[in-house]
JSON list of C-alpha atoms in Angstrom, two decimals:
[
{"chain": "A", "resi": 30, "resn": "UNK", "atom": "CA", "xyz": [259.18, 228.47, 206.12]},
{"chain": "A", "resi": 31, "resn": "UNK", "atom": "CA", "xyz": [262.62, 227.99, 207.59]},
{"chain": "A", "resi": 32, "resn": "UNK", "atom": "CA", "xyz": [263.03, 225.67, 210.57]},
{"chain": "A", "resi": 33, "resn": "UNK", "atom": "CA", "xyz": [265.74, 223.77, 212.44]},
{"chain": "A", "resi": 34, "resn": "UNK", "atom": "CA", "xyz": [265.74, 220.78, 214.80]},
{"chain": "A", "resi": 35, "resn": "UNK", "atom": "CA", "xyz": [266.79, 221.73, 218.33]},
{"chain": "A", "resi": 36, "resn": "UNK", "atom": "CA", "xyz": [269.74, 219.33, 218.34]},
{"chain": "A", "resi": 37, "resn": "UNK", "atom": "CA", "xyz": [271.03, 220.58, 214.99]},
{"chain": "A", "resi": 38, "resn": "UNK", "atom": "CA", "xyz": [270.62, 224.11, 216.34]},
{"chain": "A", "resi": 39, "resn": "UNK", "atom": "CA", "xyz": [272.93, 223.39, 219.27]},
{"chain": "A", "resi": 40, "resn": "UNK", "atom": "CA", "xyz": [275.47, 221.65, 217.03]},
{"chain": "A", "resi": 41, "resn": "UNK", "atom": "CA", "xyz": [275.34, 224.54, 214.51]},
{"chain": "A", "resi": 42, "resn": "UNK", "atom": "CA", "xyz": [275.97, 227.09, 217.28]},
{"chain": "A", "resi": 43, "resn": "UNK", "atom": "CA", "xyz": [278.99, 225.11, 218.48]},
{"chain": "A", "resi": 44, "resn": "UNK", "atom": "CA", "xyz": [280.33, 224.40, 214.96]},
{"chain": "A", "resi": 45, "resn": "UNK", "atom": "CA", "xyz": [281.85, 227.85, 214.19]},
{"chain": "A", "resi": 46, "resn": "UNK", "atom": "CA", "xyz": [283.47, 228.00, 217.64]},
{"chain": "A", "resi": 47, "resn": "UNK", "atom": "CA", "xyz": [285.85, 225.23, 216.61]},
{"chain": "A", "resi": 48, "resn": "UNK", "atom": "CA", "xyz": [286.80, 226.84, 213.29]},
{"chain": "A", "resi": 49, "resn": "UNK", "atom": "CA", "xyz": [288.93, 229.85, 212.49]},
{"chain": "A", "resi": 50, "resn": "UNK", "atom": "CA", "xyz": [287.80, 229.95, 208.85]},
{"chain": "A", "resi": 51, "resn": "UNK", "atom": "CA", "xyz": [284.13, 230.57, 209.68]},
{"chain": "A", "resi": 52, "resn": "UNK", "atom": "CA", "xyz": [283.53, 234.00, 211.15]},
{"chain": "A", "resi": 53, "resn": "UNK", "atom": "CA", "xyz": [280.66, 236.46, 211.02]},
{"chain": "A", "resi": 54, "resn": "UNK", "atom": "CA", "xyz": [276.95, 235.78, 210.68]},
{"chain": "A", "resi": 55, "resn": "UNK", "atom": "CA", "xyz": [275.73, 232.26, 209.96]},
{"chain": "A", "resi": 56, "resn": "UNK", "atom": "CA", "xyz": [272.12, 231.29, 209.22]},
{"chain": "A", "resi": 57, "resn": "UNK", "atom": "CA", "xyz": [270.82, 228.69, 211.65]},
{"chain": "A", "resi": 58, "resn": "UNK", "atom": "CA", "xyz": [268.16, 226.90, 209.63]},
{"chain": "A", "resi": 59, "resn": "UNK", "atom": "CA", "xyz": [267.76, 223.46, 208.11]},
{"chain": "A", "resi": 60, "resn": "UNK", "atom": "CA", "xyz": [268.70, 223.25, 204.42]},
{"chain": "A", "resi": 61, "resn": "UNK", "atom": "CA", "xyz": [265.15, 222.48, 203.25]},
{"chain": "A", "resi": 62, "resn": "UNK", "atom": "CA", "xyz": [262.69, 225.34, 203.88]},
{"chain": "A", "resi": 63, "resn": "UNK", "atom": "CA", "xyz": [259.13, 224.67, 202.75]},
{"chain": "A", "resi": 64, "resn": "UNK", "atom": "CA", "xyz": [255.81, 226.50, 202.44]},
{"chain": "A", "resi": 65, "resn": "UNK", "atom": "CA", "xyz": [254.01, 227.01, 205.74]},
{"chain": "A", "resi": 66, "resn": "UNK", "atom": "CA", "xyz": [250.96, 225.02, 204.60]},
{"chain": "A", "resi": 67, "resn": "UNK", "atom": "CA", "xyz": [253.20, 222.01, 203.88]},
{"chain": "A", "resi": 68, "resn": "UNK", "atom": "CA", "xyz": [255.01, 222.43, 207.21]},
{"chain": "A", "resi": 69, "resn": "UNK", "atom": "CA", "xyz": [251.66, 222.32, 209.03]},
{"chain": "A", "resi": 70, "resn": "UNK", "atom": "CA", "xyz": [250.29, 219.47, 206.88]},
{"chain": "A", "resi": 71, "resn": "UNK", "atom": "CA", "xyz": [253.26, 217.29, 207.82]},
{"chain": "A", "resi": 72, "resn": "UNK", "atom": "CA", "xyz": [253.08, 218.29, 211.49]},
{"chain": "A", "resi": 73, "resn": "UNK", "atom": "CA", "xyz": [249.35, 217.52, 211.66]},
{"chain": "A", "resi": 74, "resn": "UNK", "atom": "CA", "xyz": [249.94, 214.18, 209.95]},
{"chain": "A", "resi": 75, "resn": "UNK", "atom": "CA", "xyz": [252.64, 212.96, 212.35]},
{"chain": "A", "resi": 76, "resn": "UNK", "atom": "CA", "xyz": [250.70, 214.31, 215.34]},
{"chain": "A", "resi": 77, "resn": "UNK", "atom": "CA", "xyz": [247.57, 212.47, 214.15]},
{"chain": "A", "resi": 78, "resn": "UNK", "atom": "CA", "xyz": [245.39, 215.54, 213.64]},
{"chain": "A", "resi": 79, "resn": "UNK", "atom": "CA", "xyz": [243.41, 215.01, 210.42]},
{"chain": "A", "resi": 80, "resn": "UNK", "atom": "CA", "xyz": [242.16, 218.56, 209.89]},
{"chain": "A", "resi": 81, "resn": "UNK", "atom": "CA", "xyz": [243.61, 222.00, 210.50]},
{"chain": "A", "resi": 82, "resn": "UNK", "atom": "CA", "xyz": [241.78, 225.29, 210.37]},
{"chain": "A", "resi": 83, "resn": "UNK", "atom": "CA", "xyz": [243.31, 228.32, 208.74]},
{"chain": "A", "resi": 84, "resn": "UNK", "atom": "CA", "xyz": [243.90, 231.36, 210.90]},
{"chain": "A", "resi": 85, "resn": "UNK", "atom": "CA", "xyz": [242.64, 234.67, 209.57]},
{"chain": "A", "resi": 86, "resn": "UNK", "atom": "CA", "xyz": [244.58, 237.92, 209.83]},
{"chain": "A", "resi": 87, "resn": "UNK", "atom": "CA", "xyz": [242.31, 239.27, 212.59]},
{"chain": "A", "resi": 88, "resn": "UNK", "atom": "CA", "xyz": [242.87, 236.10, 214.64]},
{"chain": "A", "resi": 89, "resn": "UNK", "atom": "CA", "xyz": [246.64, 236.53, 214.28]},
{"chain": "A", "resi": 90, "resn": "UNK", "atom": "CA", "xyz": [246.33, 240.18, 215.30]},
{"chain": "A", "resi": 91, "resn": "UNK", "atom": "CA", "xyz": [244.33, 239.21, 218.39]},
{"chain": "A", "resi": 92, "resn": "UNK", "atom": "CA", "xyz": [246.90, 236.57, 219.34]},
{"chain": "A", "resi": 93, "resn": "UNK", "atom": "CA", "xyz": [249.80, 238.96, 218.77]},
{"chain": "A", "resi": 94, "resn": "UNK", "atom": "CA", "xyz": [248.09, 241.58, 220.93]},
{"chain": "A", "resi": 95, "resn": "UNK", "atom": "CA", "xyz": [247.56, 239.05, 223.72]},
{"chain": "A", "resi": 96, "resn": "UNK", "atom": "CA", "xyz": [251.23, 238.03, 223.54]},
{"chain": "A", "resi": 97, "resn": "UNK", "atom": "CA", "xyz": [252.35, 241.66, 223.24]},
{"chain": "A", "resi": 98, "resn": "UNK", "atom": "CA", "xyz": [254.02, 240.83, 219.98]},
{"chain": "A", "resi": 99, "resn": "UNK", "atom": "CA", "xyz": [253.86, 242.07, 216.39]},
{"chain": "A", "resi": 100, "resn": "UNK", "atom": "CA", "xyz": [251.73, 240.40, 213.72]},
{"chain": "A", "resi": 101, "resn": "UNK", "atom": "CA", "xyz": [254.61, 240.83, 211.27]},
{"chain": "A", "resi": 102, "resn": "UNK", "atom": "CA", "xyz": [256.40, 238.05, 213.14]},
{"chain": "A", "resi": 103, "resn": "UNK", "atom": "CA", "xyz": [253.48, 235.75, 212.30]},
{"chain": "A", "resi": 104, "resn": "UNK", "atom": "CA", "xyz": [252.40, 236.98, 208.89]},
{"chain": "A", "resi": 105, "resn": "UNK", "atom": "CA", "xyz": [255.72, 237.46, 207.13]},
{"chain": "A", "resi": 106, "resn": "UNK", "atom": "CA", "xyz": [258.64, 235.14, 206.78]},
{"chain": "A", "resi": 107, "resn": "UNK", "atom": "CA", "xyz": [261.94, 234.85, 205.00]},
{"chain": "A", "resi": 108, "resn": "UNK", "atom": "CA", "xyz": [263.35, 231.89, 203.15]},
{"chain": "A", "resi": 109, "resn": "UNK", "atom": "CA", "xyz": [266.55, 231.21, 205.06]},
{"chain": "A", "resi": 110, "resn": "UNK", "atom": "CA", "xyz": [269.09, 228.58, 204.05]},
{"chain": "A", "resi": 111, "resn": "UNK", "atom": "CA", "xyz": [272.36, 227.69, 205.82]},
{"chain": "A", "resi": 112, "resn": "UNK", "atom": "CA", "xyz": [274.68, 228.34, 202.89]},
{"chain": "A", "resi": 113, "resn": "UNK", "atom": "CA", "xyz": [277.79, 229.18, 204.90]},
{"chain": "A", "resi": 114, "resn": "UNK", "atom": "CA", "xyz": [277.34, 226.22, 207.25]},
{"chain": "A", "resi": 115, "resn": "UNK", "atom": "CA", "xyz": [276.94, 223.81, 204.35]},
{"chain": "A", "resi": 116, "resn": "UNK", "atom": "CA", "xyz": [279.95, 225.28, 202.51]},
{"chain": "A", "resi": 117, "resn": "UNK", "atom": "CA", "xyz": [282.01, 224.79, 205.68]},
{"chain": "A", "resi": 118, "resn": "UNK", "atom": "CA", "xyz": [281.06, 221.11, 205.85]},
{"chain": "A", "resi": 119, "resn": "UNK", "atom": "CA", "xyz": [278.36, 221.11, 208.54]},
{"chain": "A", "resi": 120, "resn": "UNK", "atom": "CA", "xyz": [276.19, 217.99, 208.24]},
{"chain": "A", "resi": 121, "resn": "UNK", "atom": "CA", "xyz": [272.63, 218.20, 209.51]},
{"chain": "A", "resi": 122, "resn": "UNK", "atom": "CA", "xyz": [271.34, 215.17, 211.37]},
{"chain": "A", "resi": 123, "resn": "UNK", "atom": "CA", "xyz": [267.78, 216.37, 210.73]},
{"chain": "A", "resi": 124, "resn": "UNK", "atom": "CA", "xyz": [267.68, 217.94, 207.27]},
{"chain": "A", "resi": 125, "resn": "UNK", "atom": "CA", "xyz": [264.15, 217.03, 206.13]},
{"chain": "A", "resi": 126, "resn": "UNK", "atom": "CA", "xyz": [260.96, 218.20, 207.81]},
{"chain": "A", "resi": 127, "resn": "UNK", "atom": "CA", "xyz": [258.89, 214.97, 207.73]},
{"chain": "A", "resi": 128, "resn": "UNK", "atom": "CA", "xyz": [261.54, 212.97, 209.61]},
{"chain": "A", "resi": 129, "resn": "UNK", "atom": "CA", "xyz": [262.24, 215.90, 211.94]},
{"chain": "A", "resi": 130, "resn": "UNK", "atom": "CA", "xyz": [258.56, 216.35, 212.76]},
{"chain": "A", "resi": 131, "resn": "UNK", "atom": "CA", "xyz": [258.26, 212.64, 213.51]},
{"chain": "A", "resi": 132, "resn": "UNK", "atom": "CA", "xyz": [261.27, 212.77, 215.82]},
{"chain": "A", "resi": 133, "resn": "UNK", "atom": "CA", "xyz": [259.97, 215.81, 217.70]},
{"chain": "A", "resi": 134, "resn": "UNK", "atom": "CA", "xyz": [256.48, 214.36, 218.12]},
{"chain": "A", "resi": 135, "resn": "UNK", "atom": "CA", "xyz": [257.95, 211.06, 219.41]},
{"chain": "A", "resi": 136, "resn": "UNK", "atom": "CA", "xyz": [260.07, 212.96, 221.92]},
{"chain": "A", "resi": 137, "resn": "UNK", "atom": "CA", "xyz": [257.08, 214.93, 223.19]},
{"chain": "A", "resi": 138, "resn": "UNK", "atom": "CA", "xyz": [254.97, 211.79, 223.50]},
{"chain": "A", "resi": 139, "resn": "UNK", "atom": "CA", "xyz": [257.75, 209.83, 225.22]},
{"chain": "A", "resi": 140, "resn": "UNK", "atom": "CA", "xyz": [257.89, 212.50, 227.92]},
{"chain": "A", "resi": 141, "resn": "UNK", "atom": "CA", "xyz": [260.62, 214.45, 229.66]},
{"chain": "A", "resi": 142, "resn": "UNK", "atom": "CA", "xyz": [263.89, 213.03, 230.84]},
{"chain": "A", "resi": 143, "resn": "UNK", "atom": "CA", "xyz": [264.57, 210.83, 227.84]},
{"chain": "A", "resi": 144, "resn": "UNK", "atom": "CA", "xyz": [267.48, 211.50, 225.55]},
{"chain": "A", "resi": 145, "resn": "UNK", "atom": "CA", "xyz": [268.42, 210.17, 222.18]}
]
């Protein structure tokens, strides 16, 4: 599963704008994708939720129908890495999922209006 911290996302969008040598498509994803079950295990751990239930295909289809979406968006994924960004020297502030998940959970728990 590919992911990216919101602050790295903004910085990665701005990064090519300041460079003439980086044109065309650029993948916006952290450099360390991981399996979805590991992504959720870490997120549950930092959130303090000891157990997670698996979602079946029919549950995903029901949710996608309710959201007027496509189950393919939920059931399939691509391993995306930011090769061109890294080659151009972009440095991620949040490159590993456990630390990123902890930061995001702290920000949600601290409430709106706080920066940092």
